[in-house]
GROMACS .gro file of C-alpha atoms in nm:
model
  325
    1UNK     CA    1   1.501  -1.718   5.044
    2UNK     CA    2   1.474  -1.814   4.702
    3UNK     CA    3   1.834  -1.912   4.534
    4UNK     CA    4   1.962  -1.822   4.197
    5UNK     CA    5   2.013  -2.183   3.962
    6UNK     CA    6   2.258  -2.086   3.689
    7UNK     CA    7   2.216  -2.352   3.384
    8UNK     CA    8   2.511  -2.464   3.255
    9UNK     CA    9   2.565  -2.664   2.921
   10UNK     CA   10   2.890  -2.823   2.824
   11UNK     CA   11   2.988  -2.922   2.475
   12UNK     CA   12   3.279  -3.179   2.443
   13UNK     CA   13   3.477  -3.188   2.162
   14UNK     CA   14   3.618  -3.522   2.001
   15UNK     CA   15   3.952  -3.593   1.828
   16UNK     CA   16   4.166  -3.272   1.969
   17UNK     CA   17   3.934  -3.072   1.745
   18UNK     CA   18   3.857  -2.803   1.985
   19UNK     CA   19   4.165  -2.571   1.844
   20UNK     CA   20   4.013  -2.566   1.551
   21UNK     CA   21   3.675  -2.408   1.736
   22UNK     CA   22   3.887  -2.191   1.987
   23UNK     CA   23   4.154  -2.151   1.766
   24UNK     CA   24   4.553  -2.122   1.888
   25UNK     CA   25   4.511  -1.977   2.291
   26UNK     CA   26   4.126  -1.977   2.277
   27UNK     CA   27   4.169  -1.652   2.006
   28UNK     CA   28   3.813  -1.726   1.935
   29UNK     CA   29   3.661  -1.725   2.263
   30UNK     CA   30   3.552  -1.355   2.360
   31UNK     CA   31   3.391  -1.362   1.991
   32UNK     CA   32   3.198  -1.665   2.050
   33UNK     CA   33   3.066  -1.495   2.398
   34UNK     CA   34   3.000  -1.158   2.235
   35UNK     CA   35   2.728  -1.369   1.955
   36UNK     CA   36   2.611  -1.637   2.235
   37UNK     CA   37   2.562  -1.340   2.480
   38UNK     CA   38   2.717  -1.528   2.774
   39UNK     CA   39   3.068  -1.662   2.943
   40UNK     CA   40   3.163  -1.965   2.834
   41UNK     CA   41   3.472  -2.152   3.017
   42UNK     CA   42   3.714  -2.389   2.872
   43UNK     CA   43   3.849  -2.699   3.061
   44UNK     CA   44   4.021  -2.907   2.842
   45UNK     CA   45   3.852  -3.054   2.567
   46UNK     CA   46   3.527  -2.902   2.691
   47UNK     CA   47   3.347  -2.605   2.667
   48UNK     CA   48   3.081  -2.467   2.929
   49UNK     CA   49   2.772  -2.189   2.881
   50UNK     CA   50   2.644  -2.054   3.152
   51UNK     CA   51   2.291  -1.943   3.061
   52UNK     CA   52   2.023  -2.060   2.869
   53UNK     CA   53   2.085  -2.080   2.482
   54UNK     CA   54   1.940  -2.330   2.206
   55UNK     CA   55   2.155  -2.277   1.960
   56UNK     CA   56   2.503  -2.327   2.135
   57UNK     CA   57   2.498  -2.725   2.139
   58UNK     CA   58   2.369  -2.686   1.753
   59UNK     CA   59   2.669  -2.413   1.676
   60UNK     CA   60   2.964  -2.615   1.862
   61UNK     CA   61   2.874  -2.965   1.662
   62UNK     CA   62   2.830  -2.750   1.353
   63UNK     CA   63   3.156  -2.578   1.380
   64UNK     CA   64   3.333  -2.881   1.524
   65UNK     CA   65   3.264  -3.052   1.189
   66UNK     CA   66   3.343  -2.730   0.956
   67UNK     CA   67   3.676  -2.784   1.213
   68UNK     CA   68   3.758  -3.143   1.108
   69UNK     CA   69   3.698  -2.983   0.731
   70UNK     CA   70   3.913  -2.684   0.723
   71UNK     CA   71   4.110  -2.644   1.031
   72UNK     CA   72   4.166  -2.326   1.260
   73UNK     CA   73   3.849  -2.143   1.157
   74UNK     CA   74   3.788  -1.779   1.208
   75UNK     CA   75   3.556  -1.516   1.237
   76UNK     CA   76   3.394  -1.504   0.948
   77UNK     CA   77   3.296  -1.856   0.943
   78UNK     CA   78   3.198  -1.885   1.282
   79UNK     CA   79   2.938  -1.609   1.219
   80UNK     CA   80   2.811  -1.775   0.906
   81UNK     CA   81   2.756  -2.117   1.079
   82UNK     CA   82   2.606  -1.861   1.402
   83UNK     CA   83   2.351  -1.776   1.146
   84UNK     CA   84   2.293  -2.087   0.941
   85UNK     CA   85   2.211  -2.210   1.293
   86UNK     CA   86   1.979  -1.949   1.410
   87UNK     CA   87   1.787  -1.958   1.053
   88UNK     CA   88   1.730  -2.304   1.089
   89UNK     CA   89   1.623  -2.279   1.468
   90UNK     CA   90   1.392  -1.963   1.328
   91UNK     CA   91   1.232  -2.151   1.042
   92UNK     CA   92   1.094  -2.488   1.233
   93UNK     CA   93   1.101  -2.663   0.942
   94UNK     CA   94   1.284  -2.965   0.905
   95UNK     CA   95   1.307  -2.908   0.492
   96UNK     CA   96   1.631  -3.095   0.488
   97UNK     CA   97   1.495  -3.426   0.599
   98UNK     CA   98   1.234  -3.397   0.338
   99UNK     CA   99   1.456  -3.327   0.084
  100UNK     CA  100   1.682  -3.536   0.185
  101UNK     CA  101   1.672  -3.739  -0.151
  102UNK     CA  102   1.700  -3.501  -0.366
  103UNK     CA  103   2.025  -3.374  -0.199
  104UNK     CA  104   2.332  -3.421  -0.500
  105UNK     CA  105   2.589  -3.210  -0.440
  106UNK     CA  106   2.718  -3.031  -0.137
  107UNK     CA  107   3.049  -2.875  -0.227
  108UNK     CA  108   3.282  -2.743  -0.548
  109UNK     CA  109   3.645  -2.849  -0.615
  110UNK     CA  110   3.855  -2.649  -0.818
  111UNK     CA  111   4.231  -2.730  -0.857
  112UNK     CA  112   4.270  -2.919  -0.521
  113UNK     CA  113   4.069  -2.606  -0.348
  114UNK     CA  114   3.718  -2.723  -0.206
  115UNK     CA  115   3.435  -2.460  -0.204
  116UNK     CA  116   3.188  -2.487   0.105
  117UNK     CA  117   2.848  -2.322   0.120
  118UNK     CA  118   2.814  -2.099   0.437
  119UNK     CA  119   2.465  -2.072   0.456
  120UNK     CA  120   2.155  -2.332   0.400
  121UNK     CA  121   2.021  -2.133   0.056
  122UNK     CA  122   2.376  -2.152  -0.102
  123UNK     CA  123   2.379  -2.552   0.005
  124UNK     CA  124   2.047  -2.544  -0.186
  125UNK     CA  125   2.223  -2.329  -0.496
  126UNK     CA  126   2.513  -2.556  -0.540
  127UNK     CA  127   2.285  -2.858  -0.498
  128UNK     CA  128   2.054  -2.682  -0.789
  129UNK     CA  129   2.379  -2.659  -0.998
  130UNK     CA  130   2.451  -3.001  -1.003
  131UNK     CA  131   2.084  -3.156  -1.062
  132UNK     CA  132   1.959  -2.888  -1.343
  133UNK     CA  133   1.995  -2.757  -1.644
  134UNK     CA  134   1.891  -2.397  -1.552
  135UNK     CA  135   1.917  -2.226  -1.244
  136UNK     CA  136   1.856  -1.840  -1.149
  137UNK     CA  137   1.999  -1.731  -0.837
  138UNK     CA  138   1.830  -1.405  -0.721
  139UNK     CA  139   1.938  -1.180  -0.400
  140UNK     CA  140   2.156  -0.888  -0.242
  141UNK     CA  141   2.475  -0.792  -0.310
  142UNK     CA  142   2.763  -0.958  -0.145
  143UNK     CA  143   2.544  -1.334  -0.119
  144UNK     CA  144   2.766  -1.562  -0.285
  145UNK     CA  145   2.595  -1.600  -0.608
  146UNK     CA  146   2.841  -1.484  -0.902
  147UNK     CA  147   3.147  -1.642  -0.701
  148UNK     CA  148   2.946  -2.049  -0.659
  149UNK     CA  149   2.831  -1.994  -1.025
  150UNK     CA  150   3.225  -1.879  -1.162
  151UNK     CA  151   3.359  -2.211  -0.915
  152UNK     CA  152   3.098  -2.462  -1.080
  153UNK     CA  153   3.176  -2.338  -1.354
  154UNK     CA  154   3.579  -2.418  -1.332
  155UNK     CA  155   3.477  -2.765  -1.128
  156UNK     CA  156   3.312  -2.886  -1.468
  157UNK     CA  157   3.576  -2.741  -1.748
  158UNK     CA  158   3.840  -2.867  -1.518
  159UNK     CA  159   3.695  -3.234  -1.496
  160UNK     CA  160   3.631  -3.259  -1.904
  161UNK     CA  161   3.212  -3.262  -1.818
  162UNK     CA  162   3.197  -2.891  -2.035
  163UNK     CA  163   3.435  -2.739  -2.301
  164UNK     CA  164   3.396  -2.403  -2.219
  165UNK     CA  165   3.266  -2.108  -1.996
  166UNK     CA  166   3.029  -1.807  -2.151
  167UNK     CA  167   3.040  -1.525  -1.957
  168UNK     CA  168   2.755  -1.227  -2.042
  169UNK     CA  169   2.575  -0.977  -1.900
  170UNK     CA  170   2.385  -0.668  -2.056
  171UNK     CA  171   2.559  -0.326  -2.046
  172UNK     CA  172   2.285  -0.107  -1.942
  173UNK     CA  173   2.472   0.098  -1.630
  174UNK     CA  174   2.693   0.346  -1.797
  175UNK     CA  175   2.408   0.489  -2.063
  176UNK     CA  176   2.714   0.425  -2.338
  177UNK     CA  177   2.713   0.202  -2.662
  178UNK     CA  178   3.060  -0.077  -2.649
  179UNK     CA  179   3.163   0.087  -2.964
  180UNK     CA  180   3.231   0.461  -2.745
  181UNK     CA  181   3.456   0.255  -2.526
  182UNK     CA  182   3.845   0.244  -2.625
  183UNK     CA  183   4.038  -0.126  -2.712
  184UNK     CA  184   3.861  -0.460  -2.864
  185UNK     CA  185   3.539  -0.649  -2.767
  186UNK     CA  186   3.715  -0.808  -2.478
  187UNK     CA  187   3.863  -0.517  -2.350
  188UNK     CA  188   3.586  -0.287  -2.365
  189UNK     CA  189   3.413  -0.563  -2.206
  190UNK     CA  190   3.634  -0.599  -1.917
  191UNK     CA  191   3.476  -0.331  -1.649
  192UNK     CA  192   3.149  -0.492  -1.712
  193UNK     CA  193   3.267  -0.881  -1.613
  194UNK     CA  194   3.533  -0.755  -1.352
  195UNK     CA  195   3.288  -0.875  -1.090
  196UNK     CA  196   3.347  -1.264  -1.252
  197UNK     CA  197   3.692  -1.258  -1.308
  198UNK     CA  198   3.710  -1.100  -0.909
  199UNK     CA  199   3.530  -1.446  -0.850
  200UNK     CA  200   3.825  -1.604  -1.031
  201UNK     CA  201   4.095  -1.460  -0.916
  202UNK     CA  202   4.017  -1.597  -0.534
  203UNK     CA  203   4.015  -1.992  -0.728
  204UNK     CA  204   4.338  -1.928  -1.024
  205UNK     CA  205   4.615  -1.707  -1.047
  206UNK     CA  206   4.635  -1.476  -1.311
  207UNK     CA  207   4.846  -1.717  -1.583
  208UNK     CA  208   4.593  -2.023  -1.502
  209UNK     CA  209   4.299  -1.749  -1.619
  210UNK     CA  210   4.543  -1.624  -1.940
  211UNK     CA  211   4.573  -1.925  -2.037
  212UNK     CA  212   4.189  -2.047  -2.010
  213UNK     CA  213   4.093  -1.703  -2.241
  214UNK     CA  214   4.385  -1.741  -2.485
  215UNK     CA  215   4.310  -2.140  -2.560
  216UNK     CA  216   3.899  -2.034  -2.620
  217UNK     CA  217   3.790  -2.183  -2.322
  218UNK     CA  218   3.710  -1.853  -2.138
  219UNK     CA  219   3.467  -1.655  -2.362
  220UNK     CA  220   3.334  -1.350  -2.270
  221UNK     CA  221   3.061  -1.190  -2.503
  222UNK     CA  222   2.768  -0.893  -2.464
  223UNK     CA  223   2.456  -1.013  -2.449
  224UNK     CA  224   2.340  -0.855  -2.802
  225UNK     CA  225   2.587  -1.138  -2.949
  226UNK     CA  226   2.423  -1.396  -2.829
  227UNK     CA  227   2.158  -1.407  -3.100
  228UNK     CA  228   2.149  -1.666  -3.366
  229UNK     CA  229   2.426  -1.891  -3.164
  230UNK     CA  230   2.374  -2.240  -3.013
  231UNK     CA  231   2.590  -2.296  -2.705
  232UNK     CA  232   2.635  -2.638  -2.679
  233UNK     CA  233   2.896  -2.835  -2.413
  234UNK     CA  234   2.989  -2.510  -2.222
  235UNK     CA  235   2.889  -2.379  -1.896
  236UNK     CA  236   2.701  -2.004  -1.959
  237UNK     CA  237   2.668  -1.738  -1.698
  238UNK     CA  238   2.449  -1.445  -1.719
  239UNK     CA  239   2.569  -1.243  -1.436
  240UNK     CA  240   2.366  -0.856  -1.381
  241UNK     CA  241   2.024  -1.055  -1.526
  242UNK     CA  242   1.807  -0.828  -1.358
  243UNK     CA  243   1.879  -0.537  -1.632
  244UNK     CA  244   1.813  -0.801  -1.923
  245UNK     CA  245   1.456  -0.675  -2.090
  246UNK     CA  246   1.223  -0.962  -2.115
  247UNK     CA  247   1.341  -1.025  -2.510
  248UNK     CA  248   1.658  -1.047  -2.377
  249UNK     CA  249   1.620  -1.296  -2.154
  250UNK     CA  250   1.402  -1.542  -2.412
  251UNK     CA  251   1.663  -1.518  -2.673
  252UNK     CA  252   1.883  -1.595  -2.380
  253UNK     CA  253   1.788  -1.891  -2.294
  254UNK     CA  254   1.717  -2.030  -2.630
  255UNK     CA  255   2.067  -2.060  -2.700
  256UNK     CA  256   2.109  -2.284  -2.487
  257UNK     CA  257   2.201  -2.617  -2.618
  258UNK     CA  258   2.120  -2.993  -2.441
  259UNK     CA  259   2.475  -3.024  -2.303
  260UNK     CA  260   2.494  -2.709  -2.139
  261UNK     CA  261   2.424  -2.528  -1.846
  262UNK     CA  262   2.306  -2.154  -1.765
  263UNK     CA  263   2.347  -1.964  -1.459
  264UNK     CA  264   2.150  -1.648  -1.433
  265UNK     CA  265   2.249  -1.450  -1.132
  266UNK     CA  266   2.085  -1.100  -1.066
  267UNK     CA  267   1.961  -0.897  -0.753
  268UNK     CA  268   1.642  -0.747  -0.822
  269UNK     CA  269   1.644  -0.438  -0.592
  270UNK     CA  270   1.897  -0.324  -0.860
  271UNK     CA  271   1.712  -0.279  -1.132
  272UNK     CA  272   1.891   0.003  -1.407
  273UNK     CA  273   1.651  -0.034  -1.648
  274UNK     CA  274   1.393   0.284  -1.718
  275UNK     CA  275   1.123   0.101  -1.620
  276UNK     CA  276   1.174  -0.183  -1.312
  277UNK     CA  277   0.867  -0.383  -1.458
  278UNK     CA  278   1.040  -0.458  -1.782
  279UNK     CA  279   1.319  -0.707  -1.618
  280UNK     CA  280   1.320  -1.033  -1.799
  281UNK     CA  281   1.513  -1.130  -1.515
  282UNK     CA  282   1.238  -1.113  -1.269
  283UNK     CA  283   0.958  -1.243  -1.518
  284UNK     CA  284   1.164  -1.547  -1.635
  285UNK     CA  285   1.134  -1.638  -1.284
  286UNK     CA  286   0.754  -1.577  -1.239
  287UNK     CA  287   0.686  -1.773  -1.524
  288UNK     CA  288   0.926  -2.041  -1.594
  289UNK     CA  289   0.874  -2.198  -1.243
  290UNK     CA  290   0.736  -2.575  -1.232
  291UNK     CA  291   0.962  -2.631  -1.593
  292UNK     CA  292   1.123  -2.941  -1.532
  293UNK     CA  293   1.523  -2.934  -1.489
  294UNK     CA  294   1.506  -2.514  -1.404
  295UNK     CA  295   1.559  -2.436  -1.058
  296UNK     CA  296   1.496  -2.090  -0.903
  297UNK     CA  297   1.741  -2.009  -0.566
  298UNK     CA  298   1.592  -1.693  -0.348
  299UNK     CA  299   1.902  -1.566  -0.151
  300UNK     CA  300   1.840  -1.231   0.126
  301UNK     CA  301   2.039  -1.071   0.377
  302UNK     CA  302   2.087  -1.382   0.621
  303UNK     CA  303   2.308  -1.523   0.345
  304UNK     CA  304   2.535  -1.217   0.298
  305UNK     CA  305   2.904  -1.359   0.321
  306UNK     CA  306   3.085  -1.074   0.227
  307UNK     CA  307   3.136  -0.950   0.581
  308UNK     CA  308   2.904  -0.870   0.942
  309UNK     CA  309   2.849  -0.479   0.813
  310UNK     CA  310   2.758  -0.529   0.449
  311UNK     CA  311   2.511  -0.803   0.566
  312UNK     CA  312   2.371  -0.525   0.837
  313UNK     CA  313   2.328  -0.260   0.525
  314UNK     CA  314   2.137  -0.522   0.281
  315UNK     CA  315   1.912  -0.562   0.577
  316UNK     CA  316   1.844  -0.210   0.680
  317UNK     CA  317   1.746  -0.143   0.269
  318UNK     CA  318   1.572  -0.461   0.251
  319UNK     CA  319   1.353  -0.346   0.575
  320UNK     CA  320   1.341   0.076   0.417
  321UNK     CA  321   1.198  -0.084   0.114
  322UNK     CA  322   0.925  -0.346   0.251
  323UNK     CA  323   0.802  -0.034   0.472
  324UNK     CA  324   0.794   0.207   0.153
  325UNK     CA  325   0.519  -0.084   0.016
   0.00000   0.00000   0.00000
């Protein structure tokens, strides 16, 4: 009579860091069983699966050193290292050890508070921030992109490297000229770079921000002013780049000085011009690649941060659009 083996695995955690895995009274337990797919057990500093899985050893070291980082961790950011973990087991491709070199930068500080990429492609776009002169980040909603370009952003006014931030983005989405909307440039301008000051607002409280716009080095400006200026020492975001038209975007980015930095950030499938194939957003990036010093970052659904559901929606759209093709 045949006999049923169950295959167990234990992981043992080092330096009393298994709280920080479990959190307080094994809170995180049930969770990680519901995205493993199998009882685990606790005994101590240990922790036993009871069925076959490749990516539990890989997930436990992973989030026993994002433990030692930033203590109790939660849901959230066990799911992001979950995925990280499964994208990497998915892909076979060991593009970190040949890339190893070229690997700068792995985190932002701003103010004391340490910024941590949650998923391999926004390791890669804070990597790309530090090592060129122009990046574009392209991908879904809810990815990371605007908040990692707003925290660079801070991390090199805040160190002395740049003298200011530029924030822009074209005002195509309401169908209305600035000069219909009530108040002064930066007040009409407001609804249109909420999305950047959201970004802020999670790294400075609001009298830190005041005090960055009132002493210049916070600029926000439409896109349409941009022409004739050199930006030179300052850090320039172009957030919404997909609904730039393709003179847009070259006058754009020849403003941009030696000192500085751009940041274009834009999600393609949300294109508000008339006509989708006039984005300079998505042309820059067909054509500018192999320029030396410009970096292009692809994100898609696997990096969604903003939570489990929205992550679930940007795939189901992503999937009803490929089939549509």
């Amino acid at each position: 009579m045949g006999e049923n083996i169950v295959m167990a695995e234990t992981y043992v955690f080092g330096d009393d860091s298994a709280e920080s895995v479990l959190g307080p009274n094994d809170r995180n337990l049930s969770y990680l069983e519901l995205i493993l797919g199998s009882d685990l057990a606790v005994r101590g500093d240990s922790l036993t699966i009871f069925r076959n899985n490749n990516k539990f050893l890989p997930l436990m070291k992973r989030l026993e050193e994002k433990g030692r980082e930033r203590g109790v961790l939660d849901e959230g950011e066990i799911y992001m290292e979950f995925q990280a973990v499964s994208q990497e087991l998915e892909e076979e491709e060991k593009v970190e050890v040949t890339n190893k070199d070229r690997v700068v930068k792995e985190t932002i500080s701003v103010l004391g508070k340490t910024v941590w990429p949650k998923t391999k492609n926004q390791k890669e776009f804070i990597n790309a921030l530090a090592s060129n002169q122009i990046i574009f980040a392209s991908g879904p909603a809810g990815t990371g992109k605007t908040f990692l370009a707003i925290a660079y952003a801070l991390e090199e006014v805040f160190s002395g490297r740049k003298n200011k931030i530029v924030m822009t983005r074209p005002v195509v989405e309401a169908g209305e000229s600035l000069g219909f909307l009530p108040g002064d440039l930066s007040q009409k301008l407001n609804p249109y770079l909420r999305p950047l000051y959201d970004a802020m607002d999670l790294l400075l409280n609001p009298q830190q921000i005041k005090r960055l716009e009132e002493n210049g080095t916070i600029e926000i400006a439409p896109l349409a002013y941009m022409r004739g200026r050199s930006l030179n020492n300052s850090v320039v975001i172009l957030d919404e780049a997909q609904n730039t038209t393709s003179g847009q975007m070259r006058m754009f980015l020849t403003r941009i000085g030696e000192s500085s930095t751009a940041v274009i950030t834009g999600d393609p499938t949300q294109i508000d011009l008339p006509k989708k194939s006039d984005s300079g957003f998505t042309e820059a990036m067909s054509i500018l690649c192999g320029i030396e010093s410009l970096s292009v970052v692809r994100f898609s659904h696997r990096d969604t941060v903003r939570s489990r559901i929205v992550r679930e929606i940007v795939k189901a759209y992503s999937l009803e659009e490929n089939d549509g093709k």
